């Protein structure tokens, strides 16, 4: 989680900073609160950046999980990869890698579906 959180925060923060300043000034002129500015301008303008960060972190989170399992786990996909390589069972290693690829693809496609829905909403 720590791997994904830092990347997400930095990416979303840079997306928030790129919002058109004139729109924010216009809302401030009309007396909008900071929460209203966030809800009405910053978040809707940053949806592509947020979705992009989530797409990147979908794969990055799997890397973090597998690396953690490679080091200290006694179960899981990472453990199966290490165990299969230690006992020379290529079928176990390849099956684990294929399962990992399928799970990562399903997660990525879920984010892509969510992106379609959010872009339609926007």
PDB file of C-alpha atoms in Angstrom:
ATOM      1  CA  UNK A   1       0.000   0.000   0.000  1.00  0.00           C
ATOM      2  CA  UNK A   2       2.866   2.356   0.769  1.00  0.00           C
ATOM      3  CA  UNK A   3       4.199   1.961  -2.774  1.00  0.00           C
ATOM      4  CA  UNK A   4       0.901   3.009  -4.347  1.00  0.00           C
ATOM      5  CA  UNK A   5      -0.063   5.727  -1.882  1.00  0.00           C
ATOM      6  CA  UNK A   6       2.934   7.989  -2.472  1.00  0.00           C
ATOM      7  CA  UNK A   7       2.654   7.771  -6.261  1.00  0.00           C
ATOM      8  CA  UNK A   8      -1.089   8.427  -6.138  1.00  0.00           C
ATOM      9  CA  UNK A   9      -0.817  11.442  -3.853  1.00  0.00           C
ATOM     10  CA  UNK A  10       1.906  13.060  -5.949  1.00  0.00           C
ATOM     11  CA  UNK A  11       0.085  12.402  -9.221  1.00  0.00           C
ATOM     12  CA  UNK A  12      -3.280  13.671  -8.012  1.00  0.00           C
ATOM     13  CA  UNK A  13      -1.677  16.707  -6.371  1.00  0.00           C
ATOM     14  CA  UNK A  14       0.015  17.679  -9.633  1.00  0.00           C
ATOM     15  CA  UNK A  15      -3.339  17.239 -11.394  1.00  0.00           C
ATOM     16  CA  UNK A  16      -5.009  19.544  -8.853  1.00  0.00           C
ATOM     17  CA  UNK A  17      -2.331  22.188  -9.429  1.00  0.00           C
ATOM     18  CA  UNK A  18      -2.957  22.160 -13.191  1.00  0.00           C
ATOM     19  CA  UNK A  19      -6.595  23.246 -12.866  1.00  0.00           C
ATOM     20  CA  UNK A  20      -7.369  26.516 -14.635  1.00  0.00           C
ATOM     21  CA  UNK A  21      -6.772  29.341 -12.150  1.00  0.00           C
ATOM     22  CA  UNK A  22      -9.308  31.629 -13.852  1.00  0.00           C
ATOM     23  CA  UNK A  23     -12.159  29.253 -13.014  1.00  0.00           C
ATOM     24  CA  UNK A  24     -11.100  29.191  -9.384  1.00  0.00           C
ATOM     25  CA  UNK A  25     -10.859  32.992  -9.266  1.00  0.00           C
ATOM     26  CA  UNK A  26     -14.315  33.282 -10.821  1.00  0.00           C
ATOM     27  CA  UNK A  27     -15.835  31.073  -8.136  1.00  0.00           C
ATOM     28  CA  UNK A  28     -13.996  33.003  -5.429  1.00  0.00           C
ATOM     29  CA  UNK A  29     -15.419  36.231  -6.865  1.00  0.00           C
ATOM     30  CA  UNK A  30     -18.915  34.825  -6.498  1.00  0.00           C
ATOM     31  CA  UNK A  31     -18.181  33.896  -2.874  1.00  0.00           C
ATOM     32  CA  UNK A  32     -17.733  30.150  -3.195  1.00  0.00           C
ATOM     33  CA  UNK A  33     -16.221  28.299  -0.263  1.00  0.00           C
ATOM     34  CA  UNK A  34     -13.102  26.167  -0.576  1.00  0.00           C
ATOM     35  CA  UNK A  35     -15.227  23.017  -0.438  1.00  0.00           C
ATOM     36  CA  UNK A  36     -17.451  24.260  -3.257  1.00  0.00           C
ATOM     37  CA  UNK A  37     -14.401  25.105  -5.375  1.00  0.00           C
ATOM     38  CA  UNK A  38     -13.050  21.619  -4.756  1.00  0.00           C
ATOM     39  CA  UNK A  39     -16.373  19.948  -5.610  1.00  0.00           C
ATOM     40  CA  UNK A  40     -17.344  22.043  -8.617  1.00  0.00           C
ATOM     41  CA  UNK A  41     -14.031  22.750 -10.355  1.00  0.00           C
ATOM     42  CA  UNK A  42     -10.973  20.931  -9.070  1.00  0.00           C
ATOM     43  CA  UNK A  43     -12.262  17.356  -8.782  1.00  0.00           C
ATOM     44  CA  UNK A  44     -14.202  17.319 -12.091  1.00  0.00           C
ATOM     45  CA  UNK A  45     -11.207  18.814 -13.921  1.00  0.00           C
ATOM     46  CA  UNK A  46      -8.865  16.280 -12.321  1.00  0.00           C
ATOM     47  CA  UNK A  47     -10.836  13.118 -13.062  1.00  0.00           C
ATOM     48  CA  UNK A  48      -8.546  12.083 -15.971  1.00  0.00           C
ATOM     49  CA  UNK A  49      -5.488  12.538 -13.750  1.00  0.00           C
ATOM     50  CA  UNK A  50      -7.063  10.574 -10.897  1.00  0.00           C
ATOM     51  CA  UNK A  51      -8.081   7.710 -13.200  1.00  0.00           C
ATOM     52  CA  UNK A  52      -4.609   7.673 -14.747  1.00  0.00           C
ATOM     53  CA  UNK A  53      -3.035   7.426 -11.285  1.00  0.00           C
ATOM     54  CA  UNK A  54      -5.373   4.565 -10.369  1.00  0.00           C
ATOM     55  CA  UNK A  55      -4.485   2.740 -13.606  1.00  0.00           C
ATOM     56  CA  UNK A  56      -0.787   3.016 -12.850  1.00  0.00           C
ATOM     57  CA  UNK A  57      -1.276   1.919  -9.271  1.00  0.00           C
ATOM     58  CA  UNK A  58      -3.365  -1.100 -10.252  1.00  0.00           C
ATOM     59  CA  UNK A  59      -0.214  -2.709 -11.617  1.00  0.00           C
ATOM     60  CA  UNK A  60       2.075  -1.182  -9.020  1.00  0.00           C
ATOM     61  CA  UNK A  61       0.041  -2.603  -6.168  1.00  0.00           C
ATOM     62  CA  UNK A  62       0.381  -6.122  -7.611  1.00  0.00           C
ATOM     63  CA  UNK A  63       4.136  -5.634  -7.764  1.00  0.00           C
ATOM     64  CA  UNK A  64       4.175  -4.622  -4.094  1.00  0.00           C
ATOM     65  CA  UNK A  65       2.080  -7.606  -3.063  1.00  0.00           C
ATOM     66  CA  UNK A  66       4.180 -10.112  -4.991  1.00  0.00           C
ATOM     67  CA  UNK A  67       7.485  -8.676  -3.758  1.00  0.00           C
ATOM     68  CA  UNK A  68       6.190  -8.900  -0.200  1.00  0.00           C
ATOM     69  CA  UNK A  69       5.150 -12.496  -0.751  1.00  0.00           C
ATOM     70  CA  UNK A  70       8.504 -13.307  -2.351  1.00  0.00           C
ATOM     71  CA  UNK A  71      10.310 -12.209   0.788  1.00  0.00           C
ATOM     72  CA  UNK A  72       8.311 -13.335   3.811  1.00  0.00           C
ATOM     73  CA  UNK A  73       5.228 -15.299   2.866  1.00  0.00           C
ATOM     74  CA  UNK A  74       4.415 -18.971   3.261  1.00  0.00           C
ATOM     75  CA  UNK A  75       1.431 -18.793   0.910  1.00  0.00           C
ATOM     76  CA  UNK A  76       0.301 -16.853  -2.115  1.00  0.00           C
ATOM     77  CA  UNK A  77       1.359 -16.309  -5.703  1.00  0.00           C
ATOM     78  CA  UNK A  78       4.770 -14.900  -4.802  1.00  0.00           C
ATOM     79  CA  UNK A  79       5.477 -17.875  -2.593  1.00  0.00           C
ATOM     80  CA  UNK A  80       4.491 -20.265  -5.390  1.00  0.00           C
ATOM     81  CA  UNK A  81       6.888 -18.521  -7.772  1.00  0.00           C
ATOM     82  CA  UNK A  82       9.787 -18.803  -5.331  1.00  0.00           C
ATOM     83  CA  UNK A  83       8.928 -22.375  -4.318  1.00  0.00           C
ATOM     84  CA  UNK A  84       8.513 -23.487  -7.935  1.00  0.00           C
ATOM     85  CA  UNK A  85      11.876 -22.022  -8.877  1.00  0.00           C
ATOM     86  CA  UNK A  86      13.591 -23.684  -5.908  1.00  0.00           C
ATOM     87  CA  UNK A  87      12.288 -27.166  -6.729  1.00  0.00           C
ATOM     88  CA  UNK A  88      12.652 -26.693 -10.512  1.00  0.00           C
ATOM     89  CA  UNK A  89       8.921 -26.850 -11.277  1.00  0.00           C
ATOM     90  CA  UNK A  90       8.543 -24.518 -14.218  1.00  0.00           C
ATOM     91  CA  UNK A  91       4.853 -25.389 -14.553  1.00  0.00           C
ATOM     92  CA  UNK A  92       4.176 -24.005 -11.064  1.00  0.00           C
ATOM     93  CA  UNK A  93       6.141 -20.826 -11.801  1.00  0.00           C
ATOM     94  CA  UNK A  94       4.458 -20.213 -15.150  1.00  0.00           C
ATOM     95  CA  UNK A  95       0.975 -20.942 -13.780  1.00  0.00           C
ATOM     96  CA  UNK A  96       1.558 -18.430 -10.998  1.00  0.00           C
ATOM     97  CA  UNK A  97       2.768 -15.810 -13.448  1.00  0.00           C
ATOM     98  CA  UNK A  98      -0.238 -16.405 -15.732  1.00  0.00           C
ATOM     99  CA  UNK A  99      -2.645 -16.113 -12.781  1.00  0.00           C
ATOM    100  CA  UNK A 100      -0.923 -12.882 -11.775  1.00  0.00           C
ATOM    101  CA  UNK A 101      -1.238 -11.525 -15.314  1.00  0.00           C
ATOM    102  CA  UNK A 102      -4.945 -12.412 -15.452  1.00  0.00           C
ATOM    103  CA  UNK A 103      -5.634 -10.768 -12.096  1.00  0.00           C
ATOM    104  CA  UNK A 104      -3.749  -7.619 -13.106  1.00  0.00           C
ATOM    105  CA  UNK A 105      -5.625  -7.480 -16.422  1.00  0.00           C
ATOM    106  CA  UNK A 106      -9.006  -7.875 -14.721  1.00  0.00           C
ATOM    107  CA  UNK A 107      -8.120  -5.123 -12.260  1.00  0.00           C
ATOM    108  CA  UNK A 108      -6.962  -2.825 -15.078  1.00  0.00           C
ATOM    109  CA  UNK A 109     -10.117  -3.500 -17.102  1.00  0.00           C
ATOM    110  CA  UNK A 110     -12.206  -2.675 -14.024  1.00  0.00           C
ATOM    111  CA  UNK A 111     -10.470   0.686 -13.772  1.00  0.00           C
ATOM    112  CA  UNK A 112     -10.964   1.267 -17.514  1.00  0.00           C
ATOM    113  CA  UNK A 113     -14.695   0.515 -17.118  1.00  0.00           C
ATOM    114  CA  UNK A 114     -14.865   2.939 -14.207  1.00  0.00           C
ATOM    115  CA  UNK A 115     -13.100   5.535 -16.344  1.00  0.00           C
ATOM    116  CA  UNK A 116     -15.739   5.193 -19.075  1.00  0.00           C
ATOM    117  CA  UNK A 117     -18.500   5.739 -16.541  1.00  0.00           C
ATOM    118  CA  UNK A 118     -16.791   8.767 -14.979  1.00  0.00           C
ATOM    119  CA  UNK A 119     -15.955  10.383 -18.319  1.00  0.00           C
ATOM    120  CA  UNK A 120     -19.566   9.931 -19.400  1.00  0.00           C
ATOM    121  CA  UNK A 121     -20.662  11.566 -16.136  1.00  0.00           C
ATOM    122  CA  UNK A 122     -18.282  14.451 -16.620  1.00  0.00           C
TER     123      UNK A 122
END
